[in-house]
PDB file of C-alpha atoms in Angstrom:
ATOM      1  CA  ALA A   1     -78.966  10.451 100.169  1.00  0.00           C
ATOM      2  CA  ALA A   2     -80.099   7.634  98.347  1.00  0.00           C
ATOM      3  CA  PRO A   3     -77.996   4.267  99.453  1.00  0.00           C
ATOM      4  CA  PHE A   4     -75.489   3.370  96.974  1.00  0.00           C
ATOM      5  CA  ASP A   5     -74.012  -0.099  95.468  1.00  0.00           C
ATOM      6  CA  VAL A   6     -70.704   1.198  95.609  1.00  0.00           C
ATOM      7  CA  VAL A   7     -68.768   4.154  97.409  1.00  0.00           C
ATOM      8  CA  ALA A   8     -65.219   4.403  96.032  1.00  0.00           C
ATOM      9  CA  PHE A   9     -62.158   6.123  96.854  1.00  0.00           C
ATOM     10  CA  HIS A  10     -59.319   5.392  94.605  1.00  0.00           C
ATOM     11  CA  PHE A  11     -55.725   6.425  95.833  1.00  0.00           C
ATOM     12  CA  PRO A  12     -56.909   8.565  98.774  1.00  0.00           C
ATOM     13  CA  HIS A  13     -54.146  10.872 100.130  1.00  0.00           C
ATOM     14  CA  ALA A  14     -53.920  13.592 102.940  1.00  0.00           C
ATOM     15  CA  GLY A  15     -51.271  15.592 100.977  1.00  0.00           C
ATOM     16  CA  THR A  16     -49.118  16.436 103.986  1.00  0.00           C
ATOM     17  CA  ASP A  17     -45.719  16.698 103.283  1.00  0.00           C
ATOM     18  CA  ASP A  18     -45.031  16.840 107.122  1.00  0.00           C
ATOM     19  CA  GLY A  19     -42.694  13.823 107.500  1.00  0.00           C
ATOM     20  CA  LEU A  20     -43.437  10.083 107.025  1.00  0.00           C
ATOM     21  CA  HIS A  21     -44.993   9.741 110.577  1.00  0.00           C
ATOM     22  CA  ALA A  22     -47.373  12.500 110.098  1.00  0.00           C
ATOM     23  CA  SER A  23     -48.322  11.520 106.616  1.00  0.00           C
ATOM     24  CA  ILE A  24     -49.269   7.874 108.115  1.00  0.00           C
ATOM     25  CA  SER A  25     -51.425   9.338 110.652  1.00  0.00           C
ATOM     26  CA  ALA A  26     -53.388  11.901 108.635  1.00  0.00           C
ATOM     27  CA  ASN A  27     -53.929   9.374 106.022  1.00  0.00           C
ATOM     28  CA  THR A  28     -54.963   6.843 108.471  1.00  0.00           C
ATOM     29  CA  ALA A  29     -57.363   9.337 109.763  1.00  0.00           C
ATOM     30  CA  LEU A  30     -58.431   9.952 106.489  1.00  0.00           C
ATOM     31  CA  LEU A  31     -59.399   6.181 105.598  1.00  0.00           C
ATOM     32  CA  SER A  32     -60.786   5.775 108.708  1.00  0.00           C
ATOM     33  CA  GLY A  33     -63.160   8.797 108.405  1.00  0.00           C
ATOM     34  CA  PHE A  34     -64.303   7.830 104.915  1.00  0.00           C
ATOM     35  CA  LEU A  35     -65.282   4.271 106.191  1.00  0.00           C
ATOM     36  CA  ARG A  36     -67.379   6.012 109.254  1.00  0.00           C
ATOM     37  CA  SER A  37     -68.761   8.724 106.522  1.00  0.00           C
ATOM     38  CA  ALA A  38     -69.624   6.294 103.821  1.00  0.00           C
ATOM     39  CA  ALA A  39     -70.987   2.995 105.608  1.00  0.00           C
ATOM     40  CA  PRO A  40     -74.419   4.513 106.417  1.00  0.00           C
ATOM     41  CA  LEU A  41     -74.551   5.389 102.659  1.00  0.00           C
ATOM     42  CA  LEU A  42     -74.725   1.966 101.543  1.00  0.00           C
ATOM     43  CA  ALA A  43     -77.514  -0.174  99.915  1.00  0.00           C
ATOM     44  CA  GLN A  44     -78.407  -3.578 100.707  1.00  0.00           C
ATOM     45  CA  GLY A  45     -75.614  -5.524  99.272  1.00  0.00           C
ATOM     46  CA  GLY A  46     -73.600  -2.385  98.855  1.00  0.00           C
ATOM     47  CA  GLU A  47     -69.534  -2.099  98.997  1.00  0.00           C
ATOM     48  CA  LEU A  48     -67.274   0.456  99.954  1.00  0.00           C
ATOM     49  CA  HIS A  49     -64.094   0.436  97.826  1.00  0.00           C
ATOM     50  CA  VAL A  50     -60.445   1.963  98.643  1.00  0.00           C
ATOM     51  CA  THR A  51     -57.533   1.506  96.189  1.00  0.00           C
ATOM     52  CA  LEU A  52     -53.949   2.086  97.714  1.00  0.00           C
ATOM     53  CA  VAL A  53     -50.797   1.221  96.183  1.00  0.00           C
ATOM     54  CA  HIS A  54     -49.576  -1.780  97.549  1.00  0.00           C
ATOM     55  CA  ARG A  55     -46.345  -0.839  99.050  1.00  0.00           C
ATOM     56  CA  TYR A  56     -45.427   1.107 102.463  1.00  0.00           C
ATOM     57  CA  PRO A  57     -46.464   3.654 103.529  1.00  0.00           C
ATOM     58  CA  TYR A  58     -49.571   3.013 101.962  1.00  0.00           C
ATOM     59  CA  THR A  59     -50.203  -0.376 103.291  1.00  0.00           C
ATOM     60  CA  ALA A  60     -49.794   0.981 106.841  1.00  0.00           C
ATOM     61  CA  TRP A  61     -52.684   3.120 106.283  1.00  0.00           C
ATOM     62  CA  LEU A  62     -55.078   0.057 106.609  1.00  0.00           C
ATOM     63  CA  ARG A  63     -54.265  -0.055 110.758  1.00  0.00           C
ATOM     64  CA  ALA A  64     -56.803   2.211 110.926  1.00  0.00           C
ATOM     65  CA  VAL A  65     -59.162  -0.274 110.132  1.00  0.00           C
ATOM     66  CA  ASP A  66     -59.195  -2.396 113.259  1.00  0.00           C
ATOM     67  CA  ALA A  67     -61.787  -4.560 114.996  1.00  0.00           C
ATOM     68  CA  ARG A  68     -63.302  -1.294 117.003  1.00  0.00           C
ATOM     69  CA  LEU A  69     -63.874   0.789 113.878  1.00  0.00           C
ATOM     70  CA  LEU A  70     -65.566  -1.909 112.255  1.00  0.00           C
ATOM     71  CA  GLN A  71     -67.664  -3.227 115.254  1.00  0.00           C
ATOM     72  CA  SER A  72     -68.420   0.813 115.208  1.00  0.00           C
ATOM     73  CA  THR A  73     -69.302   1.235 111.671  1.00  0.00           C
ATOM     74  CA  GLY A  74     -71.066  -2.265 111.374  1.00  0.00           C
ATOM     75  CA  LEU A  75     -68.791  -3.116 108.455  1.00  0.00           C
ATOM     76  CA  ARG A  76     -66.668  -6.331 107.480  1.00  0.00           C
ATOM     77  CA  TYR A  77     -63.707  -6.592 105.341  1.00  0.00           C
ATOM     78  CA  LEU A  78     -64.522  -8.672 102.109  1.00  0.00           C
ATOM     79  CA  GLY A  79     -60.969  -8.743 100.677  1.00  0.00           C
ATOM     80  CA  ALA A  80     -58.929  -7.035  97.931  1.00  0.00           C
ATOM     81  CA  ALA A  81     -58.689  -7.273  93.963  1.00  0.00           C
ATOM     82  CA  GLU A  82     -56.032  -5.888  91.714  1.00  0.00           C
ATOM     83  CA  PHE A  83     -56.861  -2.447  90.456  1.00  0.00           C
ATOM     84  CA  ASP A  84     -57.036  -2.472  86.716  1.00  0.00           C
ATOM     85  CA  PHE A  85     -56.246   1.150  85.483  1.00  0.00           C
ATOM     86  CA  ASN A  86     -58.100   0.142  82.237  1.00  0.00           C
ATOM     87  CA  ASP A  87     -61.636  -0.184  83.920  1.00  0.00           C
ATOM     88  CA  TYR A  88     -61.873   3.576  84.231  1.00  0.00           C
ATOM     89  CA  PRO A  89     -60.954   4.685  80.632  1.00  0.00           C
ATOM     90  CA  GLY A  90     -59.369   8.279  80.563  1.00  0.00           C
ATOM     91  CA  TYR A  91     -58.105   7.803  84.364  1.00  0.00           C
ATOM     92  CA  ARG A  92     -54.847   9.352  85.091  1.00  0.00           C
ATOM     93  CA  HIS A  93     -53.280   9.482  88.508  1.00  0.00           C
ATOM     94  CA  GLN A  94     -52.535  12.547  90.113  1.00  0.00           C
ATOM     95  CA  ALA A  95     -49.809  12.465  92.752  1.00  0.00           C
ATOM     96  CA  THR A  96     -49.907  14.577  95.850  1.00  0.00           C
ATOM     97  CA  SER A  97     -45.989  15.028  95.848  1.00  0.00           C
ATOM     98  CA  GLN A  98     -43.216  14.896  93.315  1.00  0.00           C
ATOM     99  CA  THR A  99     -40.181  12.765  92.969  1.00  0.00           C
ATOM    100  CA  ALA A 100     -36.946  13.744  91.351  1.00  0.00           C
ATOM    101  CA  GLY A 101     -38.195  12.418  87.965  1.00  0.00           C
ATOM    102  CA  GLY A 102     -41.698  13.955  88.367  1.00  0.00           C
ATOM    103  CA  ALA A 103     -45.141  12.598  89.598  1.00  0.00           C
ATOM    104  CA  LEU A 104     -45.027   9.564  91.856  1.00  0.00           C
ATOM    105  CA  ASP A 105     -44.739   6.197  90.122  1.00  0.00           C
ATOM    106  CA  VAL A 106     -47.997   4.086  90.539  1.00  0.00           C
ATOM    107  CA  VAL A 107     -46.960   1.321  88.244  1.00  0.00           C
ATOM    108  CA  SER A 108     -46.815  -0.798  91.659  1.00  0.00           C
ATOM    109  CA  ARG A 109     -49.049  -2.928  92.383  1.00  0.00           C
ATOM    110  CA  CYS A 110     -52.518  -1.416  93.276  1.00  0.00           C
ATOM    111  CA  LEU A 111     -55.078  -3.271  95.271  1.00  0.00           C
ATOM    112  CA  THR A 112     -58.973  -2.242  96.043  1.00  0.00           C
ATOM    113  CA  HIS A 113     -59.694  -3.255  99.151  1.00  0.00           C
ATOM    114  CA  ALA A 114     -63.484  -3.784  99.778  1.00  0.00           C
ATOM    115  CA  TRP A 115     -65.853  -3.605 102.985  1.00  0.00           C
ATOM    116  CA  GLY A 116     -69.444  -4.669 103.036  1.00  0.00           C
ATOM    117  CA  ARG A 117     -72.406  -4.761 106.044  1.00  0.00           C
ATOM    118  CA  ALA A 118     -71.391  -6.866 108.461  1.00  0.00           C
ATOM    119  CA  ASP A 119     -75.097  -7.845 108.849  1.00  0.00           C
ATOM    120  CA  GLU A 120     -75.308  -9.294 105.306  1.00  0.00           C
ATOM    121  CA  GLY A 121     -73.994 -12.595 103.821  1.00  0.00           C
ATOM    122  CA  ARG A 122     -71.073 -12.378 101.083  1.00  0.00           C
ATOM    123  CA  ALA A 123     -72.792 -11.356  97.756  1.00  0.00           C
ATOM    124  CA  GLU A 124     -71.267 -12.780  94.466  1.00  0.00           C
ATOM    125  CA  GLY A 125     -68.919 -10.946  92.298  1.00  0.00           C
ATOM    126  CA  THR A 126     -67.317  -8.883  95.480  1.00  0.00           C
ATOM    127  CA  ALA A 127     -63.798  -8.524  95.855  1.00  0.00           C
ATOM    128  CA  ASP A 128     -61.684 -11.587  96.750  1.00  0.00           C
ATOM    129  CA  SER A 129     -58.573 -11.795  98.863  1.00  0.00           C
ATOM    130  CA  ARG A 130     -55.343 -11.951  97.107  1.00  0.00           C
TER     131      ARG A 130
END
Protein backbone atom coordinates (compact mmCIF):
# COMPACT_ATOMS: atom_id res chain seq x y z
CA ALA A 1 0.00 0.00 0.00
CA ALA A 2 1.17 3.48 -0.82
CA PRO A 3 1.91 5.81 2.10
CA PHE A 4 -0.94 8.09 3.19
CA ASP A 5 -0.86 11.66 4.50
CA VAL A 6 -3.85 11.01 6.79
CA VAL A 7 -5.50 7.82 7.95
CA ALA A 8 -8.71 8.65 9.83
CA PHE A 9 -11.08 6.56 11.91
CA HIS A 10 -14.06 8.70 12.94
CA PHE A 11 -16.14 7.41 15.84
CA PRO A 12 -14.81 3.85 16.04
CA HIS A 13 -16.89 1.43 18.07
CA ALA A 14 -16.62 -2.31 18.54
CA GLY A 15 -20.40 -2.58 18.88
CA THR A 16 -20.59 -4.80 21.95
CA ASP A 17 -23.59 -4.78 24.26
CA ASP A 18 -21.90 -7.01 26.88
CA GLY A 19 -21.74 -4.31 29.55
CA LEU A 20 -19.58 -1.28 30.19
CA HIS A 21 -16.38 -3.09 31.22
CA ALA A 22 -16.51 -5.39 28.18
CA SER A 23 -17.25 -2.43 25.92
CA ILE A 24 -14.27 -0.44 27.22
CA SER A 25 -11.99 -3.48 26.80
CA ALA A 26 -13.20 -4.17 23.26
CA ASN A 27 -12.85 -0.56 22.21
CA THR A 28 -9.41 -0.04 23.73
CA ALA A 29 -8.33 -3.14 21.77
CA LEU A 30 -9.91 -1.69 18.62
CA LEU A 31 -8.11 1.63 19.09
CA SER A 32 -4.71 0.08 19.81
CA GLY A 33 -5.16 -2.33 16.89
CA PHE A 34 -5.94 0.58 14.57
CA LEU A 35 -2.82 2.48 15.65
CA ARG A 36 -0.62 -0.61 15.22
CA SER A 37 -2.08 -1.43 11.80
CA ALA A 38 -2.18 2.09 10.40
CA ALA A 39 1.20 3.41 11.64
CA PRO A 40 3.21 1.71 8.86
CA LEU A 41 0.92 3.30 6.25
CA LEU A 42 1.95 6.87 7.09
CA ALA A 43 3.83 8.99 4.59
CA GLN A 44 6.57 11.31 5.80
CA GLY A 45 4.75 13.95 7.87
CA GLY A 46 1.55 11.87 7.87
CA GLU A 47 -0.94 11.62 10.72
CA LEU A 48 -3.36 9.13 12.20
CA HIS A 49 -6.68 10.66 13.31
CA VAL A 50 -9.24 9.13 15.66
CA THR A 51 -12.43 11.03 16.50
CA LEU A 52 -14.19 10.23 19.77
CA VAL A 53 -17.07 11.72 21.70
CA HIS A 54 -15.40 13.60 24.54
CA ARG A 55 -17.16 11.98 27.50
CA TYR A 56 -16.96 8.77 29.45
CA PRO A 57 -16.76 5.91 28.49
CA TYR A 58 -15.19 7.03 25.17
CA THR A 59 -12.40 8.93 26.93
CA ALA A 60 -11.44 5.70 28.75
CA TRP A 61 -10.51 4.12 25.42
CA LEU A 62 -7.46 6.36 25.20
CA ARG A 63 -5.84 4.44 28.06
CA ALA A 64 -4.84 1.92 25.39
CA VAL A 65 -2.46 4.51 24.01
CA ASP A 66 0.30 4.18 26.58
CA ALA A 67 4.03 4.77 26.26
CA ARG A 68 4.65 1.10 25.43
CA LEU A 69 2.21 1.18 22.49
CA LEU A 70 3.61 4.47 21.21
CA GLN A 71 7.18 3.17 21.41
CA SER A 72 6.31 -0.10 19.65
CA THR A 73 4.49 1.70 16.83
CA GLY A 74 6.94 4.58 16.49
CA LEU A 75 4.16 7.10 17.07
CA ARG A 76 3.79 10.18 19.23
CA TYR A 77 0.66 12.03 20.28
CA LEU A 78 0.26 15.38 18.51
CA GLY A 79 -2.85 16.62 20.32
CA ALA A 80 -6.56 16.97 19.71
CA ALA A 81 -8.85 19.39 17.90
CA GLU A 82 -12.61 19.87 17.85
CA PHE A 83 -14.37 17.70 15.27
CA ASP A 84 -16.51 19.85 12.98
CA PHE A 85 -19.32 17.87 11.36
CA ASN A 86 -19.55 20.61 8.70
CA ASP A 87 -16.11 19.60 7.41
CA TYR A 88 -17.72 16.37 6.15
CA PRO A 89 -20.75 17.28 3.98
CA GLY A 90 -23.30 14.49 3.99
CA TYR A 91 -21.79 12.80 7.04
CA ARG A 92 -24.37 11.25 9.34
CA HIS A 93 -23.32 9.60 12.58
CA GLN A 94 -24.55 6.02 12.87
CA ALA A 95 -24.77 4.76 16.44
CA THR A 96 -24.08 1.11 17.24
CA SER A 97 -26.62 1.16 20.06
CA GLN A 98 -29.91 2.88 20.67
CA THR A 99 -31.29 4.94 23.54
CA ALA A 100 -34.94 5.26 24.52
CA GLY A 101 -35.26 8.28 22.25
CA GLY A 102 -33.49 6.75 19.23
CA ALA A 103 -29.87 6.95 18.12
CA LEU A 104 -27.17 7.86 20.61
CA ASP A 105 -26.80 11.63 20.86
CA VAL A 106 -23.40 12.84 19.67
CA VAL A 107 -23.97 16.58 19.99
CA SER A 108 -21.53 16.39 22.88
CA ARG A 109 -18.05 17.72 22.33
CA CYS A 110 -16.17 15.51 19.88
CA LEU A 111 -12.40 15.59 19.51
CA THR A 112 -10.14 14.30 16.77
CA HIS A 113 -6.94 12.96 18.32
CA ALA A 114 -3.82 12.91 16.14
CA TRP A 115 -0.63 10.86 16.17
CA GLY A 116 2.42 11.23 13.96
CA ARG A 117 5.70 9.44 13.50
CA ALA A 118 7.93 9.86 16.53
CA ASP A 119 11.02 10.30 14.38
CA GLU A 120 9.66 13.53 12.84
CA GLY A 121 9.20 17.03 14.17
CA ARG A 122 5.72 18.43 14.37
CA ALA A 123 4.61 19.77 11.00
CA GLU A 124 2.60 22.97 10.65
CA GLY A 125 -1.13 22.49 10.41
CA THR A 126 -1.33 19.46 12.68
CA ALA A 127 -3.89 19.01 15.42
CA ASP A 128 -3.51 21.31 18.40
CA SER A 129 -3.82 20.36 22.06
CA ARG A 130 -7.07 21.41 23.72
